[in-house]
Coordinates of C-alpha atoms in Angstrom, one line a residue:
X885 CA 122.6 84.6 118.4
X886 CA 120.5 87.3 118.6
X887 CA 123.3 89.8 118.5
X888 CA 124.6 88.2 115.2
X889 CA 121.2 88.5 113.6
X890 CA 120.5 92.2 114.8
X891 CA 124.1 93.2 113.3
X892 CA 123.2 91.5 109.7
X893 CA 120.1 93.3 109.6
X894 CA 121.4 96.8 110.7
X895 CA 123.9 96.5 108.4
X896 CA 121.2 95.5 105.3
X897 CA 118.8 97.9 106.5
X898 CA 120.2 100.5 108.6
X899 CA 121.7 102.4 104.9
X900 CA 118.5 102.9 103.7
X901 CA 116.9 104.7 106.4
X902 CA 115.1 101.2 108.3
X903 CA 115.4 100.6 112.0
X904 CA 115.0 97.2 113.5
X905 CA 114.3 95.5 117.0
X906 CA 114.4 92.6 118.7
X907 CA 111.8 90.9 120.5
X908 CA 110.4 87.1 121.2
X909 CA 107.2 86.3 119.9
X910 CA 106.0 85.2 123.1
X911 CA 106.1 88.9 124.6
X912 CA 103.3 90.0 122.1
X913 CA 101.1 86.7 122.3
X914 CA 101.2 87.8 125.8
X915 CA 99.7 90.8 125.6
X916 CA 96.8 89.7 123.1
X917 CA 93.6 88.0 122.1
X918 CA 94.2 84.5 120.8
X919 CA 93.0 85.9 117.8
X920 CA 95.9 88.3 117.1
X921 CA 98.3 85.9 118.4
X922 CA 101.6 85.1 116.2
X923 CA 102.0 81.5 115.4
X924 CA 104.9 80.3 116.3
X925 CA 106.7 79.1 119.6
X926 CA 107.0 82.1 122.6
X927 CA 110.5 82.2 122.3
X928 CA 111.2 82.6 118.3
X929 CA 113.4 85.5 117.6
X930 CA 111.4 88.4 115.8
X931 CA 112.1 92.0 114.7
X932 CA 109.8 94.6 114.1
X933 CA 111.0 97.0 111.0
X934 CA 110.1 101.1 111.6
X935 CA 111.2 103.7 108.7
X936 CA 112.8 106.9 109.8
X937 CA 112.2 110.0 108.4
X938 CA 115.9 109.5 106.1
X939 CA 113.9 106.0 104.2
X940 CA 112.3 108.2 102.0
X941 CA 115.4 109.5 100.5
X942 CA 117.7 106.6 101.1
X943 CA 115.2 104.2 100.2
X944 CA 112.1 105.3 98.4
X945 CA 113.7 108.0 95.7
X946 CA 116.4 105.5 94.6
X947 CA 114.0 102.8 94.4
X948 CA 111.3 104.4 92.5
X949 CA 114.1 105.6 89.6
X950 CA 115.8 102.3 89.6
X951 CA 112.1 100.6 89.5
X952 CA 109.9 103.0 87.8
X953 CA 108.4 100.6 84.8
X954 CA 107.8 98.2 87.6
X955 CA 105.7 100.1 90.1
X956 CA 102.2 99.3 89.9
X957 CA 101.0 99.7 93.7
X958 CA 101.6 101.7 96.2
X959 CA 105.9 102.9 96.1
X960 CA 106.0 103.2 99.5
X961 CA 104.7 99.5 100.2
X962 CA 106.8 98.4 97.4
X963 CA 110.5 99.7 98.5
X964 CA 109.4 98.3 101.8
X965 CA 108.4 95.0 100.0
X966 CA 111.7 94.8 98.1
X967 CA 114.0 96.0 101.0
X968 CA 112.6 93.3 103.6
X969 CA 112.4 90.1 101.1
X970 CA 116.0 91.4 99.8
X971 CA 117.0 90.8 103.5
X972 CA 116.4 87.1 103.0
X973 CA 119.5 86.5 101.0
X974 CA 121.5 87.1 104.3
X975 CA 120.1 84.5 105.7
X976 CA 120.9 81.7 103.3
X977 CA 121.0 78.7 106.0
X978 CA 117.6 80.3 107.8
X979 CA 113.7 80.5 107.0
X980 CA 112.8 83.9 107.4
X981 CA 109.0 85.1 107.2
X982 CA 108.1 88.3 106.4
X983 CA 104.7 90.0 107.1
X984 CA 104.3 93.5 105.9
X985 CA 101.9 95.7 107.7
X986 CA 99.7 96.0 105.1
X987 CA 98.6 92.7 104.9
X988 CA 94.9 91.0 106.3
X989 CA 94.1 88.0 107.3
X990 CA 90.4 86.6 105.4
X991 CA 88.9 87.3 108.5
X992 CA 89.8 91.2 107.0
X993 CA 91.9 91.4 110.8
X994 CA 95.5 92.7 110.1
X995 CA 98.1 89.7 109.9
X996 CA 100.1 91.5 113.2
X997 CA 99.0 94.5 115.4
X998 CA 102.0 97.0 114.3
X999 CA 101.9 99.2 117.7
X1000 CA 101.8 96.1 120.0
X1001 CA 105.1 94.6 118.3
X1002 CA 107.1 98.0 118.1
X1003 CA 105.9 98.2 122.0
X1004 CA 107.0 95.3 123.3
X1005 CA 110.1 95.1 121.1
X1006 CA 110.9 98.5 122.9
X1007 CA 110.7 100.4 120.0
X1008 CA 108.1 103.3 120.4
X1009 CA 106.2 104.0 123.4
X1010 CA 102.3 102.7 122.8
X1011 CA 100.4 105.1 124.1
X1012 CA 97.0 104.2 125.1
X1013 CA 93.8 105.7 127.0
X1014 CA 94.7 103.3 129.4
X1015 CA 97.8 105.2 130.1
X1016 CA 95.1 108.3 131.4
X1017 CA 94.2 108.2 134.6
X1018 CA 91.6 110.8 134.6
X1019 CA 89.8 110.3 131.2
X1020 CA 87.8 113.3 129.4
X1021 CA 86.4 111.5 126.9
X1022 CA 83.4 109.2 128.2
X1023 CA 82.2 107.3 125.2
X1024 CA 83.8 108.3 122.3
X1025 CA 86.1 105.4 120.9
X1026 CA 89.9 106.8 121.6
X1027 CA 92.8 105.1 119.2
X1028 CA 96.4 104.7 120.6
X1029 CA 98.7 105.8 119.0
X1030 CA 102.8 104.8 119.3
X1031 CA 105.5 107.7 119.5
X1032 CA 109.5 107.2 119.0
X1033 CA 111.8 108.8 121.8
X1034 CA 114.1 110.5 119.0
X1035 CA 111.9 110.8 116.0
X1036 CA 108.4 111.2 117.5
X1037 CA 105.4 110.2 115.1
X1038 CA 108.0 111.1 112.6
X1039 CA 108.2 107.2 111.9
X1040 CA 106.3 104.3 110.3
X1041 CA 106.4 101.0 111.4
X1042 CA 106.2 98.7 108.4
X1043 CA 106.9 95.2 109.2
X1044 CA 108.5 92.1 111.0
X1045 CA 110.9 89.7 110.2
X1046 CA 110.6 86.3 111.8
X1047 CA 113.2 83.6 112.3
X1048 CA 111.3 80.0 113.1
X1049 CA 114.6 78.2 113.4
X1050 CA 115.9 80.5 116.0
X1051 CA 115.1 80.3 119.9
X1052 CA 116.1 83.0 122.2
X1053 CA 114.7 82.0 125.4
X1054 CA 117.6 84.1 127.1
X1055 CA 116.9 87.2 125.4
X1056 CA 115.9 90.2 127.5
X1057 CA 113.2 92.8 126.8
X1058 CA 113.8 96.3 127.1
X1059 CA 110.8 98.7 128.0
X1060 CA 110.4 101.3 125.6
X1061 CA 111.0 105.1 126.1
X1062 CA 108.2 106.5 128.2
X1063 CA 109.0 109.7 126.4
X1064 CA 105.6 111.6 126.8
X1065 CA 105.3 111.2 130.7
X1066 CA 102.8 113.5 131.8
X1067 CA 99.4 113.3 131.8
X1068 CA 98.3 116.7 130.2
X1069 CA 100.8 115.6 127.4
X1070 CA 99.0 112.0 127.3
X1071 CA 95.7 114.3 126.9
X1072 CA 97.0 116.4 124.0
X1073 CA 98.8 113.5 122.4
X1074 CA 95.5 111.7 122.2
X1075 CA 93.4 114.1 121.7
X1076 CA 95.6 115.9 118.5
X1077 CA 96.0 111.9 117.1
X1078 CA 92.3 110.9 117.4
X1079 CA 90.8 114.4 116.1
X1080 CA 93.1 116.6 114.7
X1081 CA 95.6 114.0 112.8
X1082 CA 95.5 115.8 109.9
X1083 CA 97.7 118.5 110.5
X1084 CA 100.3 116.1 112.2
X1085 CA 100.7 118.0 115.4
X1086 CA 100.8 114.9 117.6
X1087 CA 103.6 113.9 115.8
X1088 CA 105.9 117.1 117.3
X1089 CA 104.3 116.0 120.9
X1090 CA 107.8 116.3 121.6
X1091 CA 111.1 117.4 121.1
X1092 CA 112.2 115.4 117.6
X1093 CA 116.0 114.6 116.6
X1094 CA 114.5 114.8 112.9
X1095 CA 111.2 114.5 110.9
X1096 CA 109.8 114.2 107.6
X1097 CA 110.9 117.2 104.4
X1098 CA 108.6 119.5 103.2
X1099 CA 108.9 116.8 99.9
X1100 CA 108.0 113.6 102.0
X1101 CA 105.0 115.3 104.3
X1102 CA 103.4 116.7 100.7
X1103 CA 104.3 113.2 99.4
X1104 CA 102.2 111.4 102.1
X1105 CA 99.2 114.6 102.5
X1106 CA 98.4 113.4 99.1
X1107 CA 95.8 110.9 98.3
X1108 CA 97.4 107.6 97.0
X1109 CA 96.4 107.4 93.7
X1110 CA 98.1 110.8 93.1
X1111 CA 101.3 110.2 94.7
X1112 CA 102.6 108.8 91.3
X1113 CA 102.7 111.6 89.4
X1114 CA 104.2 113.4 92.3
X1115 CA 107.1 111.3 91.9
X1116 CA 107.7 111.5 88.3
X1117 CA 105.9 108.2 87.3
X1118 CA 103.1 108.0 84.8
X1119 CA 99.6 106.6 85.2
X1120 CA 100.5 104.0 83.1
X1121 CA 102.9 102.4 85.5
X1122 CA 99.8 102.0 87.7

């Protein structure tokens, strides 16, 4: 069943630049607070959604000139939006929920803990300063941060799809790529992500297969409410 799903969603998504995996809700409750914990039954077929550096001109461009009276938040979150709940109409005979990663719970906590899923799902390596054996960095507060065997942190991961009336207590998890396997690379990894982000150096930690244009890295160094002129729409449209 889960085979069937994975090949409908490819298809849907895969042309526009979106990459999808499989994984049972159960492996991420696992591996988290009750708090953070999805609810629904451990073995309920879910996929977590990551854009490739191609989205922005499969996806995003198209959608922005197809769209452009309509856009009043952020493009980026909206192409996403309109490209997952499309997905939907494949399913006809299933529910299928949707939670973006944008999204917070009231508590202000995010609705699902976007590095955890594309982990387990086997996705993107999360790399953590748990995977350091011999931390430098004594107090200071270290963030993980989640890097793709072919595209790096070329990537974003923007959301999952959820299937209620599907169990796959069969289905079998893959590990994901341990791609940065040293510890002085760990190190740097960390250390570029957590203070020198900026200039997106941790995202070339390794070799890449493809990143982001010159267009789509000015696109995203600008601040949000900019963005839209730098895609041809008017403040008005925001």
């Amino acid at each position: 069943m889960e085979g069937r799903v994975a090949e409908r969603l490819r298809g849907a998504l895969g042309p526009f630049g979106f990459e999808v995996h499989a994984f049972k809700v159960g492996w991420y409750n696992a591996v988290l607070q009750p708090g953070f914990h999805l609810p629904y039954p451990s073995d309920t077929l879910a996929f977590v959604v990551l854009s490739t550096p191609s989205m922005f001109d499969k996806a995003l461009k198209p959608f922005v000139n197809k769209e452009r009276l309509r856009i009043i938040r952020d493009p980026v979150d909206q192409c996403v939006s309109h490209h997952l709940t499309h997905v939907k109409e494949k399913f006809p005979d299933q529910k299928v929920d949707v939670i973006f990663d944008y999204e917070i719970l009231p508590s202000r906590k995010p609705k699902f803990l976007a590095q955890t899923a594309a982990h387990v799902a086997g996705a993107a390596y999360y790399y953590q300063r748990k995977d350091v054996k011999l931390d430098p960095w004594g107090q200071k507060k270290i963030y993980g941060v989640c890097i793709h065997p072919k595209y790096g942190g070329w990537f974003a991961i923007r959301g999952l799809l959820l299937f209620p009336g599907i169990q796959v207590p069969f289905l079998e998890q893959s590990a994901p790529v341990d791609c940065v396997s040293t510890e002085e690379k760990r190190i740097e990894l960390l250390e570029q992500f957590n203070f020198h982000w900026q200039d997106g150096r941790y995202r070339d930690i390794i070799e890449v297969k493809e990143r982001y244009s010159e267009e789509q890295k000015a696109y995203f160094a600008t601040p949000p409410a900019e963005r839209f002129r730098l895609l041809g729409l008017t403040q008005e449209a925001q």
